[in-house]
């Protein structure tokens, strides 16, 4: 276990923390019953397998996917960007797909949701993708459970390979009326800033660089500039607030129970021009119509509005992002000159003494404050989801379930970039786009439960469902505004207009069944299968069978020692799938081929994408062996899982013979494996009025490309900083591996992988009388990161501002703008980290003080987020991804919108 | 369980059952939820239906000859690498930049991984597939039959032209005459040269029989019967079928629609694109908003020192510069060694190719509206002279007249006749052949002919070694280019040419 040894310093840190935990054996026992991990997996079924309940108290979450980070073994989540409500890259038990999404399936109240933002966004705003769960109020969530192995995920068939996240919103028990009001208010500051050269240092540096390049030095007296402008701070707001108000009412009686809630979330972004707001309402109603019929309805309406700035890979039409701009922009320049004129660009002919020819070869970096403050990029989405479930008990042992669910959303996005941000004249750009998306699900299943002579039990379920999804977009873009007053509301003023409309639809029909036999609740045998027919593939049907068993060794009296209070072994083997490629991927598609004839352009149309009717769903075989052991009357519980997952036919771009007329086709090309080990431990101690609980996990994963069709490697890479082809997919290496060519030696160097070898998390909660305290930590180890910021910040050409340290290092600067960038080893850094994610302290007003008032409970608390990160990484934050969740392009840090360090005060009141 | 009990339960819960039944019936199920209809994407199902679809399919093939607007690489077949490689791998050109692919070609060190050669291969096969798509789909479209046969003639011409380029550059090549339907062609092997020639000759003959002599209006620039005849002449010349080559050139001359422009300089004026001298040209346009890129002559060939969007990527050898008589109009049009800016600044540089820069029409040289001349009438005349000299055992009066027309035109500068390039006479077959070859070299600098001519004339080694000091040429290897390594990596059935 090399990684364990390698990261010893993190372990010392953890040990010190662990040493402070109570180990007193005299405390009374609050044993978490093992049976609660008999997981509800959906379709009314429970099974024992590899799953984890997500602790919802580990952090301040704006979106529910943030809760998945660092809370359960086997889940590696990356906060791709710090933009409010930005998407999390969630990888359960490793990376397994190339073109298809690696995000898990989200199932909310029994309804599958699309796991990619593309489905709900018209896609014209700048910045990184927003979370696909941005619409969901995390405070409405009753339980989040992550399903990992074949036993627990198998009923989700072709969407189960990446794991399934089951989210159940709050419902109410009979005869309880509760009104709770929660309010919180917080402030945010960036997680860090770079220490850059100031104006006089930069002027001196540039003088040197010009001199070494044989040019006239532009500044006679560099010291006259003083410290100049701190562009990093200028783009941040003076105060970035976050406020949240939530009212929940739950109640009911014998027949009808309800949970109603309303929420307002307002998070101001750190960077000027970015923010996030959500208004959400929910009505969950459960009704017992008569002895045999019950109804359950979940309705939510929400509206999400946000503004973004260009950051991460979400450049705008100027081709640069605000964050990188704030680091490399010329500190000699002020935002506004004394005469009121604005410095639009990093270099001008006047301030840098360059010829127009040389200026052209410099990256045209517009003023970042102007970029953040004068562009528009806004999105608003109204969404209503409802699902109605009816359950009829036909016989005592037999019941019929029917579900109809609708998720309808309407999204509008607008952008505008004023012409002042472009070097050329009249290039102002505006756009508007509308998206209309609808999902429909209709599902029925029969449940049969029979006990035989008390000892034996048989549970059967068989069902049918179909789902349809549709997404329509109407978009317009306009370039060259003669008058910019009306911005994106006057697209007609632009000189060049581009219109676009498209629709995409897909559907799925499924049959599923599961049989569970159990003997005295000691031995469980499960056989299940799901058959999915997916419109996206020509070969529609695919079958996903699973076999699982669990054995309670303690109850079966095989294990008699009193030291072990419970011991359960479970194992499963099964097949799951991943179908998340865009509809129509298998088709041969035509496109425009515009030719020139006699001085004019003529239109042509022909095929530009080759068909592949053999395209299939990706299949992942999952093997899992798990042991759950409880000691000391289950005061201490360990959960150990070994797994191996083989993905057989991952979909990717296959290089074609050019003879075919095409360069690439989409095909099933790769076999990818993940194997690993997961260990979780939890304890709960109670001494008098004090209670301490402790949850810890550590997991190891090894990701490997087993084979590739036709070629032994695929070189790819979305470009950044002028670098392309930096990611390699190659047999025996993990996905998201970095490489470079060595042209002299005709061989490649493999430079590392963005896949972590080990992840860990710790959560501890302490209650003493009316006080509560909790701390959560998370860590990921062994992954590498390309610190692409250093392309600029350690650039010897003087074309950009640089790190203060770099100036003092032994460099010979020489002005050489447009020098091609190459990937070098020194840009690749160890991105292991251990972070104190959250510390929360609360005080509950003693109930004796509340007698006579209608208030039942009153708690005030303070919470701090992203407090401290221990890492060898030299950038600001190792937990980012420039290209978002794209698996082949993980591990790049460039222009990442910084995370917020957040301090928050809150109040919970129950009436 | 008793049947009565079941019925009773159903009855007692009729409301619930009715609700479920209503949900099941009224849920908006599509008729065929799993049939995939790409409503907003064009597929074969909805295309190749109307006469206009046929036109669009033909135009797409033209696109890949030139700008290659829908090409993930840079440009189409005749956009840049084709004529750059023809110059580099000959006695005409050198790389002006330390660009490894170009340097390898210029120094005859190139291997099967050369990206410029690979790009030509890929562009040609993309164009062949576009032509095959049109050839396969147009016959089924209901439309005016004469227009249909013209469309088919155009794409047969393009396909024949593409295979002619391939067979000359690579020898045996995979021969595809149907469009690529799916991924199954990954194991195709090479067809012998004879089969490729048979196919391309039949394509060009089909085009010759169906294409019009001339077009009008917006259709000017499309392939004509003269273009097909002219290319057949070049095919037979390459095959040393002298009398067939002579017949084909005679056909072109007999059409009576072509002539030499009076001044060599006029040929390269943008206003004279598709002039009477042009038998076939790949058209480009200055109007670059809808196509990928305008032509690249100026970007590549003009000197870096010009401080425009010019890069000295390929430069002429002194060997080619020095074969011209100073009074030869073609020398001052083809090359320049200095340039005077509008402010009077004089820039000096080694010889660069200037013939494609129409300084009046494009003073900034930032784009390129010049067409690429696949086949000019002077070529027809010189091919006639050469073929006639070979088939008749020596020059006839007509052969002299053909070559002298080309020389005579080169004597004229803005209407003034200069004292140079006298009419030829009194030569034997060998001397006449040498004169034709020399005239070809002077006439077609940077027009994508030189490597082909040297290989055909079997003097690649002698000419290149004479022109470029320190270079030795393995003629057996370099009379063909290597099958691109990328192709052979994917397809194990592709054999390699000798030496690669």
Short mmCIF file of N, CA and C in Angstrom, two decimals, chain A residues 290 292-293 388 390 392-395 400 402 404 440 442 444 466 501-503 505 507-509 533-536 540 583-584 586-608 610-612 654-664 666-667 710-711, chain B residues 1 6 9 12-13 16-17 19-20 23-24 27-29 33-34 36-44 47-48 56-57 59-60 62-64 67 69-70 72-73 121-122 125-126 129-130 133 174 176 180-183 185-186 188 217-218 220-222 274 283-285 287 290-291 486-487 489-491:
data_model
loop_
_atom_site.label_atom_id
_atom_site.label_comp_id
_atom_site.label_asym_id
_atom_site.label_seq_id
_atom_site.Cartn_x
_atom_site.Cartn_y
_atom_site.Cartn_z
N UNK A 290 -57.79 4.50 1.11
CA UNK A 290 -58.56 3.55 1.91
C UNK A 290 -57.62 2.45 2.39
N UNK A 292 -56.61 -0.16 1.28
CA UNK A 292 -55.73 -0.82 0.33
C UNK A 292 -55.05 0.14 -0.65
N UNK A 293 -55.42 1.37 -0.59
CA UNK A 293 -54.89 2.29 -1.60
C UNK A 293 -54.20 3.47 -0.94
N UNK A 388 -46.52 11.41 -9.28
CA UNK A 388 -47.66 10.88 -8.55
C UNK A 388 -47.52 9.37 -8.53
N UNK A 390 -49.24 5.79 -7.04
CA UNK A 390 -50.39 5.13 -6.43
C UNK A 390 -49.98 3.71 -6.10
N UNK A 392 -51.69 0.08 -4.73
CA UNK A 392 -52.91 -0.65 -4.41
C UNK A 392 -52.52 -2.04 -3.92
N UNK A 393 -52.98 -2.39 -2.75
CA UNK A 393 -52.76 -3.76 -2.29
C UNK A 393 -53.87 -4.62 -2.85
N UNK A 394 -53.52 -5.46 -3.79
CA UNK A 394 -54.54 -6.30 -4.40
C UNK A 394 -54.88 -7.44 -3.46
N UNK A 395 -53.86 -8.05 -2.96
CA UNK A 395 -54.01 -9.07 -1.92
C UNK A 395 -53.07 -8.66 -0.80
N UNK A 400 -49.88 -3.40 -6.40
CA UNK A 400 -49.57 -2.79 -7.70
C UNK A 400 -49.19 -1.33 -7.48
N UNK A 402 -48.14 2.33 -9.43
CA UNK A 402 -48.11 3.06 -10.69
C UNK A 402 -47.55 4.45 -10.45
N UNK A 404 -46.54 8.24 -12.41
CA UNK A 404 -46.43 9.11 -13.56
C UNK A 404 -45.65 10.33 -13.11
N UNK A 440 -40.70 12.75 -19.32
CA UNK A 440 -41.90 12.07 -18.90
C UNK A 440 -41.55 10.65 -18.51
N UNK A 442 -43.32 6.94 -16.97
CA UNK A 442 -44.53 6.19 -16.66
C UNK A 442 -44.07 4.80 -16.28
N UNK A 444 -44.82 1.07 -13.89
CA UNK A 444 -45.71 0.20 -13.12
C UNK A 444 -44.95 -0.99 -12.61
N UNK A 466 -41.49 3.31 -19.06
CA UNK A 466 -40.92 3.99 -20.22
C UNK A 466 -40.71 5.44 -19.89
N UNK A 501 -31.62 26.57 -34.39
CA UNK A 501 -32.69 25.88 -33.67
C UNK A 501 -32.39 24.40 -33.75
N UNK A 502 -32.69 23.69 -32.70
CA UNK A 502 -32.52 22.25 -32.78
C UNK A 502 -33.39 21.55 -31.75
N UNK A 503 -33.61 20.30 -31.99
CA UNK A 503 -34.40 19.50 -31.07
C UNK A 503 -33.68 18.17 -30.91
N UNK A 505 -34.30 14.30 -28.94
CA UNK A 505 -35.24 13.48 -28.17
C UNK A 505 -34.67 12.10 -27.97
N UNK A 507 -35.77 8.13 -25.92
CA UNK A 507 -36.73 7.42 -25.11
C UNK A 507 -36.19 6.06 -24.71
N UNK A 508 -36.80 5.51 -23.68
CA UNK A 508 -36.34 4.22 -23.19
C UNK A 508 -37.53 3.43 -22.66
N UNK A 509 -37.57 2.16 -23.01
CA UNK A 509 -38.58 1.25 -22.49
C UNK A 509 -37.86 0.19 -21.69
N UNK A 533 -34.53 -0.89 -23.50
CA UNK A 533 -34.49 -0.62 -24.94
C UNK A 533 -34.33 0.88 -25.10
N UNK A 534 -33.21 1.28 -25.70
CA UNK A 534 -32.85 2.69 -25.74
C UNK A 534 -32.87 3.18 -27.18
N UNK A 535 -33.52 4.29 -27.40
CA UNK A 535 -33.68 4.79 -28.77
C UNK A 535 -32.34 5.16 -29.40
N UNK A 536 -31.37 5.53 -28.58
CA UNK A 536 -30.10 6.06 -29.10
C UNK A 536 -29.31 5.01 -29.89
N UNK A 540 -31.42 -2.06 -29.97
CA UNK A 540 -32.07 -1.36 -28.87
C UNK A 540 -31.94 -2.06 -27.52
N UNK A 583 -28.07 11.76 -28.14
CA UNK A 583 -28.90 11.11 -29.13
C UNK A 583 -28.34 11.33 -30.53
N UNK A 584 -28.61 10.42 -31.40
CA UNK A 584 -28.23 10.49 -32.83
C UNK A 584 -26.74 10.26 -33.07
N UNK A 586 -25.20 7.59 -33.47
CA UNK A 586 -24.88 6.50 -34.40
C UNK A 586 -25.17 6.88 -35.85
N UNK A 587 -25.83 8.03 -36.04
CA UNK A 587 -26.26 8.37 -37.39
C UNK A 587 -25.14 8.95 -38.24
N UNK A 588 -25.31 8.78 -39.53
CA UNK A 588 -24.50 9.51 -40.47
C UNK A 588 -25.19 10.85 -40.65
N UNK A 589 -24.49 11.93 -40.42
CA UNK A 589 -25.14 13.24 -40.49
C UNK A 589 -24.53 14.09 -41.60
N UNK A 590 -25.37 14.95 -42.14
CA UNK A 590 -24.91 15.81 -43.23
C UNK A 590 -24.65 17.20 -42.69
N UNK A 591 -23.81 17.90 -43.39
CA UNK A 591 -23.49 19.24 -42.96
C UNK A 591 -23.16 20.10 -44.18
N UNK A 592 -22.98 21.38 -43.93
CA UNK A 592 -22.70 22.29 -45.04
C UNK A 592 -21.25 22.16 -45.51
N UNK A 593 -21.09 22.17 -46.80
CA UNK A 593 -19.76 22.24 -47.42
C UNK A 593 -19.83 23.41 -48.40
N UNK A 594 -19.38 24.56 -47.96
CA UNK A 594 -19.51 25.72 -48.83
C UNK A 594 -18.28 25.86 -49.71
N UNK A 595 -18.52 25.94 -50.98
CA UNK A 595 -17.42 26.01 -51.94
C UNK A 595 -17.38 27.39 -52.56
N UNK A 596 -16.29 27.65 -53.28
CA UNK A 596 -16.17 28.90 -54.02
C UNK A 596 -16.32 28.57 -55.50
N UNK A 597 -17.04 29.42 -56.21
CA UNK A 597 -17.17 29.24 -57.66
C UNK A 597 -17.30 30.61 -58.28
N UNK A 598 -16.40 30.91 -59.20
CA UNK A 598 -16.43 32.16 -59.93
C UNK A 598 -16.54 33.36 -58.99
N UNK A 599 -15.72 33.37 -57.95
CA UNK A 599 -15.63 34.52 -57.07
C UNK A 599 -16.71 34.63 -56.02
N UNK A 600 -17.64 33.69 -56.02
CA UNK A 600 -18.71 33.75 -55.03
C UNK A 600 -18.72 32.45 -54.22
N UNK A 601 -19.42 32.51 -53.11
CA UNK A 601 -19.54 31.31 -52.30
C UNK A 601 -20.82 30.58 -52.69
N UNK A 602 -20.70 29.28 -52.89
CA UNK A 602 -21.90 28.50 -53.20
C UNK A 602 -22.07 27.45 -52.10
N UNK A 603 -23.31 27.09 -51.87
CA UNK A 603 -23.57 26.14 -50.80
C UNK A 603 -23.48 24.71 -51.30
N UNK A 604 -22.98 23.85 -50.44
CA UNK A 604 -22.99 22.43 -50.71
C UNK A 604 -23.39 21.72 -49.44
N UNK A 605 -23.92 20.53 -49.59
CA UNK A 605 -24.26 19.73 -48.41
C UNK A 605 -23.84 18.30 -48.67
N UNK A 606 -23.19 17.71 -47.70
CA UNK A 606 -22.91 16.29 -47.81
C UNK A 606 -22.67 15.72 -46.40
N UNK A 607 -22.35 14.44 -46.38
CA UNK A 607 -22.18 13.76 -45.10
C UNK A 607 -20.84 14.15 -44.48
N UNK A 608 -20.85 14.53 -43.21
CA UNK A 608 -19.57 14.82 -42.57
C UNK A 608 -19.37 13.99 -41.32
N UNK A 610 -19.69 9.85 -40.02
CA UNK A 610 -19.96 8.49 -40.47
C UNK A 610 -20.90 7.78 -39.50
N UNK A 611 -21.73 6.92 -40.06
CA UNK A 611 -22.68 6.19 -39.23
C UNK A 611 -21.98 5.03 -38.52
N UNK A 612 -22.53 4.64 -37.38
CA UNK A 612 -22.09 3.41 -36.75
C UNK A 612 -23.29 2.73 -36.12
N UNK A 654 -12.88 6.69 -32.64
CA UNK A 654 -11.97 5.73 -33.21
C UNK A 654 -11.31 6.38 -34.43
N UNK A 655 -9.99 6.32 -34.52
CA UNK A 655 -9.35 6.88 -35.71
C UNK A 655 -9.67 6.01 -36.92
N UNK A 656 -10.14 6.61 -37.98
CA UNK A 656 -10.53 5.83 -39.16
C UNK A 656 -9.47 5.96 -40.23
N UNK A 657 -9.48 5.01 -41.11
CA UNK A 657 -8.70 5.14 -42.32
C UNK A 657 -9.14 6.41 -43.02
N UNK A 658 -8.19 7.25 -43.40
CA UNK A 658 -8.57 8.44 -44.16
C UNK A 658 -9.20 8.01 -45.48
N UNK A 659 -8.86 6.81 -45.93
CA UNK A 659 -9.44 6.27 -47.16
C UNK A 659 -10.96 6.27 -47.11
N UNK A 660 -11.50 6.19 -45.90
CA UNK A 660 -12.96 6.18 -45.75
C UNK A 660 -13.56 7.54 -46.06
N UNK A 661 -12.72 8.57 -46.09
CA UNK A 661 -13.25 9.91 -46.25
C UNK A 661 -13.52 10.58 -44.92
N UNK A 662 -13.27 9.87 -43.83
CA UNK A 662 -13.51 10.42 -42.50
C UNK A 662 -12.27 10.20 -41.65
N UNK A 663 -12.10 11.08 -40.68
CA UNK A 663 -10.93 10.95 -39.83
C UNK A 663 -11.25 10.14 -38.58
N UNK A 664 -12.45 10.38 -38.02
CA UNK A 664 -12.83 9.71 -36.80
C UNK A 664 -14.27 9.21 -36.90
N UNK A 666 -17.46 7.33 -34.18
CA UNK A 666 -17.81 7.01 -32.79
C UNK A 666 -18.02 5.51 -32.70
N UNK A 667 -17.32 4.85 -31.78
CA UNK A 667 -17.44 3.40 -31.69
C UNK A 667 -17.13 2.94 -30.27
N UNK A 710 -7.85 -1.32 -32.27
CA UNK A 710 -7.13 -0.79 -33.43
C UNK A 710 -5.83 -0.07 -33.14
N UNK A 711 -5.79 0.68 -32.04
CA UNK A 711 -4.55 1.38 -31.75
C UNK A 711 -4.24 1.13 -30.29
N UNK B 1 -56.26 -18.70 -2.55
CA UNK B 1 -57.08 -17.47 -2.66
C UNK B 1 -58.32 -17.75 -3.51
N UNK B 6 -60.84 -11.86 -4.87
CA UNK B 6 -60.07 -11.01 -5.77
C UNK B 6 -60.98 -9.98 -6.45
N UNK B 9 -61.97 -7.37 -4.07
CA UNK B 9 -60.91 -6.39 -3.81
C UNK B 9 -60.82 -5.38 -4.95
N UNK B 12 -63.79 -3.07 -4.68
CA UNK B 12 -63.68 -2.10 -3.58
C UNK B 12 -62.65 -1.01 -3.89
N UNK B 13 -61.69 -1.35 -4.72
CA UNK B 13 -60.65 -0.38 -5.05
C UNK B 13 -60.80 0.13 -6.47
N UNK B 16 -59.02 3.39 -7.39
CA UNK B 16 -57.57 3.33 -7.59
C UNK B 16 -57.22 2.68 -8.92
N UNK B 17 -57.90 1.60 -9.21
CA UNK B 17 -57.62 0.92 -10.49
C UNK B 17 -57.96 1.81 -11.66
N UNK B 19 -57.88 5.03 -11.66
CA UNK B 19 -56.85 6.06 -11.77
C UNK B 19 -55.61 5.54 -12.49
N UNK B 20 -55.20 4.35 -12.08
CA UNK B 20 -54.01 3.77 -12.72
C UNK B 20 -54.26 3.52 -14.20
N UNK B 23 -54.06 6.82 -15.96
CA UNK B 23 -52.66 7.23 -16.11
C UNK B 23 -51.99 6.47 -17.25
N UNK B 24 -52.27 5.18 -17.30
CA UNK B 24 -51.63 4.35 -18.32
C UNK B 24 -52.10 4.74 -19.71
N UNK B 27 -51.24 8.84 -20.56
CA UNK B 27 -49.87 9.34 -20.56
C UNK B 27 -49.45 9.52 -22.02
N UNK B 28 -48.78 10.63 -22.30
CA UNK B 28 -48.52 10.97 -23.71
C UNK B 28 -47.44 10.09 -24.35
N UNK B 29 -47.75 8.83 -24.49
CA UNK B 29 -46.79 7.94 -25.13
C UNK B 29 -46.70 8.25 -26.62
N UNK B 33 -41.98 4.97 -29.35
CA UNK B 33 -41.07 5.75 -28.52
C UNK B 33 -39.60 5.47 -28.80
N UNK B 34 -39.30 4.35 -29.42
CA UNK B 34 -37.89 4.00 -29.58
C UNK B 34 -37.36 4.26 -30.98
N UNK B 36 -35.87 6.54 -33.59
CA UNK B 36 -35.14 7.79 -33.42
C UNK B 36 -35.23 8.63 -34.69
N UNK B 37 -35.79 9.83 -34.53
CA UNK B 37 -35.90 10.73 -35.66
C UNK B 37 -35.11 11.99 -35.40
N UNK B 38 -33.96 12.12 -36.03
CA UNK B 38 -33.19 13.34 -35.80
C UNK B 38 -33.84 14.52 -36.51
N UNK B 39 -34.88 15.06 -35.87
CA UNK B 39 -35.72 16.06 -36.51
C UNK B 39 -34.94 17.28 -36.98
N UNK B 40 -33.93 17.68 -36.22
CA UNK B 40 -33.24 18.91 -36.60
C UNK B 40 -31.86 18.63 -37.20
N UNK B 41 -31.62 17.38 -37.55
CA UNK B 41 -30.33 17.05 -38.16
C UNK B 41 -30.58 16.40 -39.52
N UNK B 42 -29.73 16.73 -40.47
CA UNK B 42 -29.90 16.18 -41.81
C UNK B 42 -29.31 14.78 -41.89
N UNK B 43 -30.11 13.82 -42.32
CA UNK B 43 -29.59 12.48 -42.55
C UNK B 43 -29.96 12.06 -43.97
N UNK B 44 -29.41 10.91 -44.37
CA UNK B 44 -29.73 10.36 -45.70
C UNK B 44 -31.23 10.24 -45.92
N UNK B 47 -32.32 13.63 -47.13
CA UNK B 47 -31.54 14.32 -48.15
C UNK B 47 -31.52 13.47 -49.42
N UNK B 48 -30.91 13.97 -50.47
CA UNK B 48 -30.85 13.30 -51.79
C UNK B 48 -32.26 13.02 -52.32
N UNK B 56 -26.45 20.45 -54.35
CA UNK B 56 -25.68 20.65 -53.11
C UNK B 56 -24.65 19.54 -52.93
N UNK B 57 -25.03 18.33 -53.30
CA UNK B 57 -24.10 17.20 -53.16
C UNK B 57 -22.89 17.37 -54.08
N UNK B 59 -21.77 20.32 -55.23
CA UNK B 59 -20.99 21.47 -54.73
C UNK B 59 -20.08 21.06 -53.57
N UNK B 60 -20.57 20.14 -52.75
CA UNK B 60 -19.77 19.71 -51.60
C UNK B 60 -18.44 19.12 -52.06
N UNK B 62 -16.81 19.98 -54.82
CA UNK B 62 -15.96 21.11 -55.21
C UNK B 62 -15.33 21.76 -53.99
N UNK B 63 -16.12 21.80 -52.89
CA UNK B 63 -15.60 22.44 -51.68
C UNK B 63 -14.28 21.80 -51.25
N UNK B 64 -14.22 20.46 -51.37
CA UNK B 64 -13.03 19.79 -50.88
C UNK B 64 -11.86 19.83 -51.85
N UNK B 67 -11.37 25.24 -50.70
CA UNK B 67 -11.25 25.79 -49.35
C UNK B 67 -11.45 24.73 -48.27
N UNK B 69 -14.19 23.90 -46.59
CA UNK B 69 -14.83 24.61 -45.48
C UNK B 69 -15.24 23.68 -44.36
N UNK B 70 -15.53 22.43 -44.71
CA UNK B 70 -15.96 21.51 -43.67
C UNK B 70 -14.88 20.46 -43.44
N UNK B 72 -11.79 19.23 -40.94
CA UNK B 72 -11.20 19.43 -39.63
C UNK B 72 -9.72 19.78 -39.75
N UNK B 73 -9.08 19.35 -40.84
CA UNK B 73 -7.73 19.82 -41.13
C UNK B 73 -7.85 21.19 -41.79
N UNK B 121 -3.19 13.00 -48.93
CA UNK B 121 -3.89 11.71 -48.99
C UNK B 121 -5.29 11.83 -48.37
N UNK B 122 -5.34 12.43 -47.19
CA UNK B 122 -6.63 12.53 -46.48
C UNK B 122 -7.61 13.43 -47.24
N UNK B 125 -8.94 11.56 -50.36
CA UNK B 125 -9.95 10.53 -50.09
C UNK B 125 -11.26 11.11 -49.56
N UNK B 126 -11.18 12.22 -48.82
CA UNK B 126 -12.43 12.88 -48.42
C UNK B 126 -13.19 13.33 -49.66
N UNK B 129 -14.79 10.44 -51.37
CA UNK B 129 -16.02 10.00 -50.71
C UNK B 129 -17.18 10.94 -51.02
N UNK B 130 -16.89 12.25 -51.08
CA UNK B 130 -17.95 13.21 -51.41
C UNK B 130 -18.44 12.97 -52.84
N UNK B 133 -20.51 9.78 -52.86
CA UNK B 133 -21.84 10.01 -52.30
C UNK B 133 -22.77 10.58 -53.37
N UNK B 174 -5.87 2.15 -52.52
CA UNK B 174 -7.21 1.59 -52.34
C UNK B 174 -8.18 2.26 -53.31
N UNK B 176 -11.87 2.98 -54.17
CA UNK B 176 -13.23 3.01 -53.65
C UNK B 176 -14.12 3.73 -54.64
N UNK B 180 -18.51 5.45 -48.39
CA UNK B 180 -18.29 4.72 -47.16
C UNK B 180 -19.57 4.74 -46.34
N UNK B 181 -20.10 3.55 -46.07
CA UNK B 181 -21.37 3.48 -45.34
C UNK B 181 -21.13 3.40 -43.84
N UNK B 182 -20.15 2.63 -43.45
CA UNK B 182 -19.93 2.44 -42.02
C UNK B 182 -18.45 2.14 -41.78
N UNK B 183 -18.14 1.58 -40.65
CA UNK B 183 -16.74 1.44 -40.26
C UNK B 183 -16.07 0.19 -40.83
N UNK B 185 -14.86 -0.65 -43.76
CA UNK B 185 -13.84 -0.64 -44.81
C UNK B 185 -12.43 -0.60 -44.26
N UNK B 186 -12.33 -0.82 -42.97
CA UNK B 186 -11.03 -0.62 -42.32
C UNK B 186 -9.95 -1.57 -42.80
N UNK B 188 -9.46 -2.52 -46.19
CA UNK B 188 -9.31 -2.49 -47.65
C UNK B 188 -7.81 -2.51 -48.02
N UNK B 217 -22.74 32.53 -66.10
CA UNK B 217 -23.12 33.08 -64.80
C UNK B 217 -22.42 32.39 -63.65
N UNK B 218 -23.22 32.07 -62.65
CA UNK B 218 -22.66 31.55 -61.40
C UNK B 218 -22.06 30.16 -61.56
N UNK B 220 -19.96 29.29 -63.88
CA UNK B 220 -18.62 29.33 -64.47
C UNK B 220 -17.62 28.85 -63.43
N UNK B 221 -16.72 27.98 -63.85
CA UNK B 221 -15.75 27.42 -62.92
C UNK B 221 -15.97 25.94 -62.71
N UNK B 222 -17.16 25.45 -63.09
CA UNK B 222 -17.40 24.01 -62.98
C UNK B 222 -16.63 23.26 -64.07
N UNK B 274 -10.87 32.19 -64.13
CA UNK B 274 -11.76 31.56 -65.11
C UNK B 274 -11.75 32.27 -66.47
N UNK B 283 -11.47 26.94 -57.74
CA UNK B 283 -11.86 28.33 -57.48
C UNK B 283 -11.75 28.69 -56.00
N UNK B 284 -11.26 29.87 -55.77
CA UNK B 284 -11.27 30.45 -54.43
C UNK B 284 -11.96 31.80 -54.52
N UNK B 285 -12.22 32.40 -53.38
CA UNK B 285 -12.87 33.70 -53.41
C UNK B 285 -12.36 34.55 -52.27
N UNK B 287 -14.27 36.38 -50.72
CA UNK B 287 -15.41 36.44 -49.82
C UNK B 287 -15.31 35.26 -48.85
N UNK B 290 -18.11 32.68 -45.52
CA UNK B 290 -18.85 31.42 -45.45
C UNK B 290 -17.98 30.21 -45.73
N UNK B 291 -16.79 30.41 -46.24
CA UNK B 291 -15.92 29.27 -46.47
C UNK B 291 -14.76 29.34 -45.51
N UNK B 486 -0.07 6.67 -40.67
CA UNK B 486 -1.31 6.62 -39.90
C UNK B 486 -2.29 5.62 -40.51
N UNK B 487 -2.33 5.56 -41.85
CA UNK B 487 -3.22 4.63 -42.51
C UNK B 487 -2.81 3.19 -42.26
N UNK B 489 -1.07 2.09 -39.77
CA UNK B 489 -1.27 1.73 -38.37
C UNK B 489 -2.68 1.18 -38.17
N UNK B 490 -3.62 1.78 -38.86
CA UNK B 490 -5.02 1.38 -38.67
C UNK B 490 -5.35 0.16 -39.50
N UNK B 491 -4.79 0.10 -40.71
CA UNK B 491 -5.15 -0.96 -41.64
C UNK B 491 -3.93 -1.82 -41.97
#
